[in-house]
């Protein structure tokens, strides 16, 4: 984890179009979901990288029985995708336990290591975030906000007017406007 004044300044990370990635022969690390390889970007990447023994596929979580991900984790040499198309699995396959859900101790440790200037809590039960916010502020000495549904938080960025972010057109096509929260009663 790095320390930076600008949380959107990733020197070696960029979002880009899936087709550009699939057509590329450059070395890369790809984070793609869903991890069970049942569809979407992860299945497309799998079909490309699986036949080459120079590649490595790391599963970050458990794959349910009956899923392609579970078959690959079981080290099958050939698997069926897309209605019966065979794919040879010559790439390395590893498992690394990881969960997107952690307790307050794990989140506090992550915040302490990242050492941001501010923290915005955006996922969790409102009462739990109200309990956790003062923990971050008192223990770590970091300003912490827990906006309600529909509330907006201004994030200071570059003084040059912003930061370019590349986003897949597929993501933009699926994007839907967020409805504002209803007024309090």
mmCIF file of C-alpha atoms in Angstrom:
data_model
loop_
_atom_site.group_PDB
_atom_site.id
_atom_site.type_symbol
_atom_site.label_atom_id
_atom_site.label_comp_id
_atom_site.label_asym_id
_atom_site.label_seq_id
_atom_site.Cartn_x
_atom_site.Cartn_y
_atom_site.Cartn_z
ATOM 1 C CA UNK A 1 0.000 0.000 0.000
ATOM 2 C CA UNK A 2 1.370 3.385 -0.920
ATOM 3 C CA UNK A 3 0.945 6.799 0.611
ATOM 4 C CA UNK A 4 -0.217 9.595 -1.660
ATOM 5 C CA UNK A 5 -2.078 12.868 -1.516
ATOM 6 C CA UNK A 6 -3.984 11.866 -4.650
ATOM 7 C CA UNK A 7 -5.948 8.603 -4.278
ATOM 8 C CA UNK A 8 -6.564 8.426 -8.050
ATOM 9 C CA UNK A 9 -2.910 8.632 -9.116
ATOM 10 C CA UNK A 10 -2.001 5.060 -10.092
ATOM 11 C CA UNK A 11 1.328 5.012 -11.894
ATOM 12 C CA UNK A 12 0.949 1.490 -13.290
ATOM 13 C CA UNK A 13 -2.815 0.943 -13.150
ATOM 14 C CA UNK A 14 -5.411 1.956 -15.676
ATOM 15 C CA UNK A 15 -8.903 0.969 -16.628
ATOM 16 C CA UNK A 16 -9.303 0.112 -20.276
ATOM 17 C CA UNK A 17 -11.465 -1.671 -22.795
ATOM 18 C CA UNK A 18 -11.688 -5.454 -22.404
ATOM 19 C CA UNK A 19 -11.046 -6.043 -26.115
ATOM 20 C CA UNK A 20 -7.785 -4.060 -25.933
ATOM 21 C CA UNK A 21 -6.604 -6.255 -23.069
ATOM 22 C CA UNK A 22 -7.589 -9.501 -24.757
ATOM 23 C CA UNK A 23 -5.793 -8.516 -27.973
ATOM 24 C CA UNK A 24 -2.635 -7.426 -26.129
ATOM 25 C CA UNK A 25 0.391 -9.678 -25.842
ATOM 26 C CA UNK A 26 2.038 -7.486 -23.192
ATOM 27 C CA UNK A 27 2.685 -8.899 -19.708
ATOM 28 C CA UNK A 28 -0.002 -7.793 -17.273
ATOM 29 C CA UNK A 29 -1.875 -8.514 -14.091
ATOM 30 C CA UNK A 30 -5.635 -8.610 -14.546
ATOM 31 C CA UNK A 31 -8.256 -8.374 -11.810
ATOM 32 C CA UNK A 32 -11.514 -9.607 -13.294
ATOM 33 C CA UNK A 33 -14.743 -10.862 -11.788
ATOM 34 C CA UNK A 34 -16.674 -13.005 -11.339
ATOM 35 C CA UNK A 35 -14.062 -15.329 -9.867
ATOM 36 C CA UNK A 36 -16.025 -18.502 -10.599
ATOM 37 C CA UNK A 37 -15.403 -17.961 -14.354
ATOM 38 C CA UNK A 38 -19.068 -18.339 -15.195
ATOM 39 C CA UNK A 39 -19.148 -15.409 -17.598
ATOM 40 C CA UNK A 40 -18.109 -11.863 -18.269
ATOM 41 C CA UNK A 41 -14.577 -10.565 -18.495
ATOM 42 C CA UNK A 42 -13.039 -13.289 -16.323
ATOM 43 C CA UNK A 43 -14.254 -16.033 -18.682
ATOM 44 C CA UNK A 44 -12.953 -14.145 -21.724
ATOM 45 C CA UNK A 45 -9.539 -13.680 -20.075
ATOM 46 C CA UNK A 46 -9.486 -17.327 -18.982
ATOM 47 C CA UNK A 47 -10.053 -18.569 -22.549
ATOM 48 C CA UNK A 48 -7.074 -16.488 -23.673
ATOM 49 C CA UNK A 49 -4.576 -17.276 -20.900
ATOM 50 C CA UNK A 50 -5.463 -20.890 -19.981
ATOM 51 C CA UNK A 51 -3.655 -22.650 -22.869
ATOM 52 C CA UNK A 52 -0.274 -20.965 -22.214
ATOM 53 C CA UNK A 53 1.924 -22.431 -19.452
ATOM 54 C CA UNK A 54 3.645 -19.028 -19.033
ATOM 55 C CA UNK A 55 0.436 -17.638 -17.512
ATOM 56 C CA UNK A 56 -0.783 -17.896 -13.938
ATOM 57 C CA UNK A 57 -4.393 -17.759 -12.773
ATOM 58 C CA UNK A 58 -4.835 -16.875 -9.087
ATOM 59 C CA UNK A 59 -8.244 -17.450 -7.535
ATOM 60 C CA UNK A 60 -8.973 -15.049 -4.689
ATOM 61 C CA UNK A 61 -11.856 -17.000 -3.274
ATOM 62 C CA UNK A 62 -13.780 -20.243 -3.103
ATOM 63 C CA UNK A 63 -15.546 -21.459 -6.257
ATOM 64 C CA UNK A 64 -18.775 -23.385 -5.840
ATOM 65 C CA UNK A 65 -18.983 -26.978 -7.136
ATOM 66 C CA UNK A 66 -20.450 -27.094 -10.636
ATOM 67 C CA UNK A 67 -18.730 -23.877 -11.715
ATOM 68 C CA UNK A 68 -15.911 -23.607 -14.228
ATOM 69 C CA UNK A 69 -13.785 -21.991 -11.514
ATOM 70 C CA UNK A 70 -14.188 -25.056 -9.295
ATOM 71 C CA UNK A 71 -13.142 -27.356 -12.161
ATOM 72 C CA UNK A 72 -10.052 -25.230 -12.827
ATOM 73 C CA UNK A 73 -9.175 -25.172 -9.110
ATOM 74 C CA UNK A 74 -9.452 -28.987 -9.152
ATOM 75 C CA UNK A 75 -6.588 -28.911 -11.734
ATOM 76 C CA UNK A 76 -8.543 -30.438 -14.614
ATOM 77 C CA UNK A 77 -6.367 -30.401 -17.744
ATOM 78 C CA UNK A 78 -9.298 -29.715 -20.095
ATOM 79 C CA UNK A 79 -12.547 -27.912 -19.331
ATOM 80 C CA UNK A 80 -15.660 -27.128 -21.344
ATOM 81 C CA UNK A 81 -16.779 -23.516 -21.820
ATOM 82 C CA UNK A 82 -19.492 -21.764 -23.820
ATOM 83 C CA UNK A 83 -21.739 -24.762 -24.354
ATOM 84 C CA UNK A 84 -19.088 -27.421 -24.852
ATOM 85 C CA UNK A 85 -16.009 -25.771 -26.359
ATOM 86 C CA UNK A 86 -12.905 -27.489 -24.928
ATOM 87 C CA UNK A 87 -10.130 -25.351 -23.429
ATOM 88 C CA UNK A 88 -6.770 -26.861 -22.451
ATOM 89 C CA UNK A 89 -5.653 -25.621 -19.039
ATOM 90 C CA UNK A 90 -1.865 -25.378 -19.200
ATOM 91 C CA UNK A 91 -1.523 -22.196 -17.146
ATOM 92 C CA UNK A 92 -0.554 -22.337 -13.505
ATOM 93 C CA UNK A 93 -3.464 -22.311 -11.073
ATOM 94 C CA UNK A 94 -3.134 -21.040 -7.505
ATOM 95 C CA UNK A 95 -5.444 -20.039 -4.689
ATOM 96 C CA UNK A 96 -5.009 -17.040 -2.404
ATOM 97 C CA UNK A 97 -7.545 -16.557 0.356
ATOM 98 C CA UNK A 98 -9.031 -13.074 0.188
ATOM 99 C CA UNK A 99 -12.317 -11.592 1.279
ATOM 100 C CA UNK A 100 -13.843 -8.246 0.409
ATOM 101 C CA UNK A 101 -15.562 -8.422 3.767
ATOM 102 C CA UNK A 102 -13.476 -7.875 6.861
ATOM 103 C CA UNK A 103 -13.958 -6.783 10.432
ATOM 104 C CA UNK A 104 -13.217 -3.370 11.921
ATOM 105 C CA UNK A 105 -9.724 -4.498 12.965
ATOM 106 C CA UNK A 106 -8.809 -5.384 9.354
ATOM 107 C CA UNK A 107 -10.262 -2.160 7.989
ATOM 108 C CA UNK A 108 -8.461 -0.116 10.664
ATOM 109 C CA UNK A 109 -5.178 -1.830 9.776
ATOM 110 C CA UNK A 110 -5.684 -1.106 6.063
ATOM 111 C CA UNK A 111 -6.444 2.553 6.761
ATOM 112 C CA UNK A 112 -3.403 2.838 9.052
ATOM 113 C CA UNK A 113 -1.110 1.349 6.379
ATOM 114 C CA UNK A 114 -2.509 3.513 3.581
ATOM 115 C CA UNK A 115 -2.378 6.629 5.779
ATOM 116 C CA UNK A 116 -4.846 8.713 3.750
ATOM 117 C CA UNK A 117 -5.724 12.285 4.675
ATOM 118 C CA UNK A 118 -9.437 11.442 4.788
ATOM 119 C CA UNK A 119 -11.635 8.344 4.880
ATOM 120 C CA UNK A 120 -15.154 8.055 3.479
ATOM 121 C CA UNK A 121 -17.178 5.047 4.657
ATOM 122 C CA UNK A 122 -19.620 4.040 1.927
ATOM 123 C CA UNK A 123 -20.521 0.410 2.538
ATOM 124 C CA UNK A 124 -22.170 -1.003 5.617
ATOM 125 C CA UNK A 125 -25.031 -0.588 8.020
ATOM 126 C CA UNK A 126 -25.511 3.049 9.014
ATOM 127 C CA UNK A 127 -25.340 2.333 12.757
ATOM 128 C CA UNK A 128 -22.095 0.358 12.373
ATOM 129 C CA UNK A 129 -20.498 3.122 10.307
ATOM 130 C CA UNK A 130 -21.541 5.628 12.991
ATOM 131 C CA UNK A 131 -19.695 3.462 15.546
ATOM 132 C CA UNK A 132 -16.639 2.950 13.315
ATOM 133 C CA UNK A 133 -16.204 6.596 12.232
ATOM 134 C CA UNK A 134 -15.045 7.869 15.652
ATOM 135 C CA UNK A 135 -12.665 4.899 15.945
ATOM 136 C CA UNK A 136 -10.884 6.033 12.775
ATOM 137 C CA UNK A 137 -10.844 9.642 13.923
ATOM 138 C CA UNK A 138 -9.609 8.997 17.488
ATOM 139 C CA UNK A 139 -7.244 6.051 17.023
ATOM 140 C CA UNK A 140 -5.747 7.077 13.701
ATOM 141 C CA UNK A 141 -6.219 10.842 13.816
ATOM 142 C CA UNK A 142 -7.761 10.837 10.320
ATOM 143 C CA UNK A 143 -10.879 12.774 9.290
ATOM 144 C CA UNK A 144 -13.639 10.281 8.560
ATOM 145 C CA UNK A 145 -17.030 10.759 6.927
ATOM 146 C CA UNK A 146 -20.008 8.403 6.734
ATOM 147 C CA UNK A 147 -22.407 10.017 4.244
ATOM 148 C CA UNK A 148 -25.991 8.833 4.109
ATOM 149 C CA UNK A 149 -27.639 7.403 1.014
ATOM 150 C CA UNK A 150 -27.822 10.097 -1.645
ATOM 151 C CA UNK A 151 -25.430 12.462 0.160
ATOM 152 C CA UNK A 152 -22.507 13.867 -1.800
ATOM 153 C CA UNK A 153 -18.957 14.224 -0.517
ATOM 154 C CA UNK A 154 -16.571 16.546 -2.334
ATOM 155 C CA UNK A 155 -13.139 14.949 -2.822
ATOM 156 C CA UNK A 156 -10.225 17.290 -3.334
ATOM 157 C CA UNK A 157 -8.196 16.335 -6.371
ATOM 158 C CA UNK A 158 -5.520 17.706 -8.605
ATOM 159 C CA UNK A 159 -5.285 21.478 -8.818
ATOM 160 C CA UNK A 160 -5.203 21.130 -12.615
ATOM 161 C CA UNK A 161 -8.939 20.424 -12.711
ATOM 162 C CA UNK A 162 -9.037 16.665 -12.290
ATOM 163 C CA UNK A 163 -7.594 13.347 -13.256
ATOM 164 C CA UNK A 164 -8.266 11.379 -16.433
ATOM 165 C CA UNK A 165 -9.886 8.019 -15.767
ATOM 166 C CA UNK A 166 -10.312 5.440 -18.508
ATOM 167 C CA UNK A 167 -13.461 3.356 -18.199
ATOM 168 C CA UNK A 168 -14.659 0.461 -20.313
ATOM 169 C CA UNK A 169 -17.496 1.437 -22.678
ATOM 170 C CA UNK A 170 -19.298 -1.708 -21.477
ATOM 171 C CA UNK A 171 -19.355 -0.276 -17.942
ATOM 172 C CA UNK A 172 -20.725 3.039 -19.187
ATOM 173 C CA UNK A 173 -23.450 1.307 -21.190
ATOM 174 C CA UNK A 174 -24.617 -0.551 -18.073
ATOM 175 C CA UNK A 175 -24.447 2.543 -15.838
ATOM 176 C CA UNK A 176 -27.715 3.849 -14.476
ATOM 177 C CA UNK A 177 -28.336 7.188 -12.770
ATOM 178 C CA UNK A 178 -28.621 6.988 -9.001
ATOM 179 C CA UNK A 179 -31.912 8.285 -7.682
ATOM 180 C CA UNK A 180 -31.585 10.835 -4.885
ATOM 181 C CA UNK A 181 -32.586 9.708 -1.418
ATOM 182 C CA UNK A 182 -36.148 10.536 -0.433
ATOM 183 C CA UNK A 183 -36.510 13.590 1.829
ATOM 184 C CA UNK A 184 -36.597 12.826 5.553
ATOM 185 C CA UNK A 185 -40.071 12.481 7.032
#
